Amino acid sequence: MQKFKRVTLSLDEETKQILDWFNDYTEFSKSELIRYMLLYFKENKSELYNIIHAQV
């Protein structure tokens, strides 16, 4: 089983509000949502994923 490193991200206020909304209206936790966001960015070769991944 793959081990995950614990990463602390600084999120802007708008991103926090989006995560709060998803957390309130879905069954996902914030950490799960962030994980799915990172997977999405990775699959789409997002520049943001590369920036975050480089900081891990």
CSV table of N, CA and C in Angstrom, one decimal:
chain,number,residue,atom,x,y,z
A,1,MET,N,0.8,-1.2,0.0
A,1,MET,CA,0.0,0.0,0.0
A,1,MET,C,0.9,1.2,0.0
A,2,GLN,N,0.5,2.2,-0.8
A,2,GLN,CA,1.3,3.4,-0.9
A,2,GLN,C,1.1,4.3,0.3
A,3,LYS,N,2.3,4.8,0.8
A,3,LYS,CA,2.2,5.7,1.9
A,3,LYS,C,2.2,7.2,1.4
A,4,PHE,N,1.4,8.0,2.0
A,4,PHE,CA,1.2,9.4,1.7
A,4,PHE,C,2.0,10.2,2.6
A,5,LYS,N,2.7,11.2,2.1
A,5,LYS,CA,3.3,12.2,3.0
A,5,LYS,C,2.3,13.2,3.4
A,6,ARG,N,2.3,13.7,4.6
A,6,ARG,CA,1.4,14.7,5.1
A,6,ARG,C,1.9,16.1,4.6
A,7,VAL,N,1.1,16.8,3.8
A,7,VAL,CA,1.4,18.0,3.2
A,7,VAL,C,0.5,19.1,3.7
A,8,THR,N,1.1,20.2,4.1
A,8,THR,CA,0.2,21.4,4.5
A,8,THR,C,0.2,22.4,3.4
A,9,LEU,N,-0.9,22.7,3.0
A,9,LEU,CA,-1.1,23.7,1.9
A,9,LEU,C,-1.7,25.0,2.4
A,10,SER,N,-1.2,26.1,1.9
A,10,SER,CA,-1.8,27.4,2.3
A,10,SER,C,-2.8,27.7,1.2
A,11,LEU,N,-4.1,27.7,1.6
A,11,LEU,CA,-5.1,27.9,0.6
A,11,LEU,C,-5.7,29.4,0.7
A,12,ASP,N,-6.0,29.9,-0.5
A,12,ASP,CA,-6.6,31.3,-0.4
A,12,ASP,C,-8.1,31.1,0.0
A,13,GLU,N,-8.7,32.3,0.4
A,13,GLU,CA,-10.0,32.3,1.0
A,13,GLU,C,-11.0,31.7,0.0
A,14,GLU,N,-10.9,32.0,-1.3
A,14,GLU,CA,-11.9,31.4,-2.2
A,14,GLU,C,-11.8,29.9,-2.3
A,15,THR,N,-10.6,29.4,-2.3
A,15,THR,CA,-10.5,27.9,-2.3
A,15,THR,C,-11.0,27.3,-1.0
A,16,LYS,N,-10.8,27.9,0.1
A,16,LYS,CA,-11.3,27.4,1.4
A,16,LYS,C,-12.9,27.4,1.4
A,17,GLN,N,-13.5,28.4,0.8
A,17,GLN,CA,-14.9,28.5,0.7
A,17,GLN,C,-15.5,27.4,-0.2
A,18,ILE,N,-14.8,27.1,-1.3
A,18,ILE,CA,-15.2,26.0,-2.2
A,18,ILE,C,-15.1,24.7,-1.4
A,19,LEU,N,-14.0,24.4,-0.7
A,19,LEU,CA,-13.8,23.2,0.0
A,19,LEU,C,-14.9,23.1,1.1
A,20,ASP,N,-15.2,24.2,1.8
A,20,ASP,CA,-16.2,24.2,2.8
A,20,ASP,C,-17.6,23.8,2.2
A,21,TRP,N,-17.9,24.4,1.0
A,21,TRP,CA,-19.1,24.1,0.4
A,21,TRP,C,-19.2,22.6,0.0
A,22,PHE,N,-18.2,22.0,-0.6
A,22,PHE,CA,-18.2,20.6,-0.9
A,22,PHE,C,-18.3,19.8,0.4
A,23,ASN,N,-17.6,20.2,1.4
A,23,ASN,CA,-17.6,19.5,2.7
A,23,ASN,C,-19.0,19.4,3.3
A,24,ASP,N,-19.7,20.5,3.1
A,24,ASP,CA,-21.1,20.7,3.7
A,24,ASP,C,-22.1,19.9,2.8
A,25,TYR,N,-21.9,19.8,1.5
A,25,TYR,CA,-22.9,19.2,0.6
A,25,TYR,C,-22.6,17.9,0.0
A,26,THR,N,-21.4,17.4,0.4
A,26,THR,CA,-21.1,16.0,-0.1
A,26,THR,C,-20.6,15.2,1.1
A,27,GLU,N,-20.3,14.0,0.9
A,27,GLU,CA,-19.8,13.2,2.0
A,27,GLU,C,-18.2,13.1,2.1
A,28,PHE,N,-17.6,13.9,1.2
A,28,PHE,CA,-16.1,14.0,1.2
A,28,PHE,C,-15.6,14.8,2.3
A,29,SER,N,-14.5,14.4,2.9
A,29,SER,CA,-13.8,15.3,3.9
A,29,SER,C,-12.9,16.2,3.1
A,30,LYS,N,-12.4,17.3,3.7
A,30,LYS,CA,-11.6,18.3,3.0
A,30,LYS,C,-10.3,17.6,2.5
A,31,SER,N,-9.7,16.7,3.3
A,31,SER,CA,-8.5,16.0,2.8
A,31,SER,C,-8.7,15.2,1.6
A,32,GLU,N,-9.9,14.5,1.6
A,32,GLU,CA,-10.3,13.7,0.4
A,32,GLU,C,-10.4,14.6,-0.8
A,33,LEU,N,-11.1,15.8,-0.6
A,33,LEU,CA,-11.3,16.7,-1.8
A,33,LEU,C,-10.0,17.2,-2.3
A,34,ILE,N,-9.1,17.5,-1.4
A,34,ILE,CA,-7.8,18.0,-1.8
A,34,ILE,C,-7.0,16.9,-2.6
A,35,ARG,N,-7.1,15.7,-2.1
A,35,ARG,CA,-6.5,14.5,-2.8
A,35,ARG,C,-7.1,14.4,-4.2
A,36,TYR,N,-8.4,14.5,-4.4
A,36,TYR,CA,-9.0,14.4,-5.7
A,36,TYR,C,-8.6,15.5,-6.6
A,37,MET,N,-8.5,16.7,-6.0
A,37,MET,CA,-8.1,17.9,-6.8
A,37,MET,C,-6.7,17.7,-7.3
A,38,LEU,N,-5.8,17.1,-6.5
A,38,LEU,CA,-4.4,16.9,-6.9
A,38,LEU,C,-4.4,15.8,-8.0
A,39,LEU,N,-5.2,14.8,-7.8
A,39,LEU,CA,-5.2,13.8,-8.9
A,39,LEU,C,-5.7,14.3,-10.2
A,40,TYR,N,-6.7,15.2,-10.1
A,40,TYR,CA,-7.2,15.9,-11.3
A,40,TYR,C,-6.1,16.7,-12.0
A,41,PHE,N,-5.4,17.5,-11.2
A,41,PHE,CA,-4.4,18.3,-11.7
A,41,PHE,C,-3.3,17.5,-12.3
A,42,LYS,N,-2.9,16.3,-11.7
A,42,LYS,CA,-1.9,15.5,-12.2
A,42,LYS,C,-2.3,14.9,-13.5
A,43,GLU,N,-3.5,14.4,-13.6
A,43,GLU,CA,-4.0,13.8,-14.8
A,43,GLU,C,-4.1,14.8,-16.0
A,44,ASN,N,-4.3,16.0,-15.6
A,44,ASN,CA,-4.4,17.0,-16.7
A,44,ASN,C,-3.1,17.8,-16.9
A,45,LYS,N,-2.0,17.3,-16.3
A,45,LYS,CA,-0.7,17.9,-16.4
A,45,LYS,C,-0.7,19.3,-16.1
A,46,SER,N,-1.4,19.6,-15.0
A,46,SER,CA,-1.5,21.0,-14.5
A,46,SER,C,-0.2,21.5,-14.0
A,47,GLU,N,0.0,22.8,-14.3
A,47,GLU,CA,1.2,23.5,-13.7
A,47,GLU,C,1.1,23.5,-12.2
A,48,LEU,N,-0.1,23.7,-11.7
A,48,LEU,CA,-0.3,23.7,-10.2
A,48,LEU,C,0.2,22.4,-9.6
A,49,TYR,N,-0.1,21.3,-10.2
A,49,TYR,CA,0.3,20.0,-9.6
A,49,TYR,C,1.8,20.0,-9.5
A,50,ASN,N,2.5,20.5,-10.6
A,50,ASN,CA,4.0,20.4,-10.6
A,50,ASN,C,4.5,21.3,-9.5
A,51,ILE,N,3.9,22.5,-9.3
A,51,ILE,CA,4.4,23.4,-8.2
A,51,ILE,C,4.2,22.7,-6.9
A,52,ILE,N,3.0,22.2,-6.6
A,52,ILE,CA,2.7,21.6,-5.3
A,52,ILE,C,3.6,20.3,-5.1
A,53,HIS,N,3.8,19.5,-6.2
A,53,HIS,CA,4.5,18.3,-6.1
A,53,HIS,C,6.0,18.6,-5.8
A,54,ALA,N,6.5,19.7,-6.3
A,54,ALA,CA,7.9,20.1,-6.1
A,54,ALA,C,8.2,20.5,-4.7
A,55,GLN,N,7.1,20.9,-4.0
A,55,GLN,CA,7.3,21.4,-2.6
A,55,GLN,C,7.2,20.2,-1.6
A,56,VAL,N,6.8,19.0,-2.0
A,56,VAL,CA,6.6,17.9,-1.1
A,56,VAL,C,8.0,17.4,-0.7
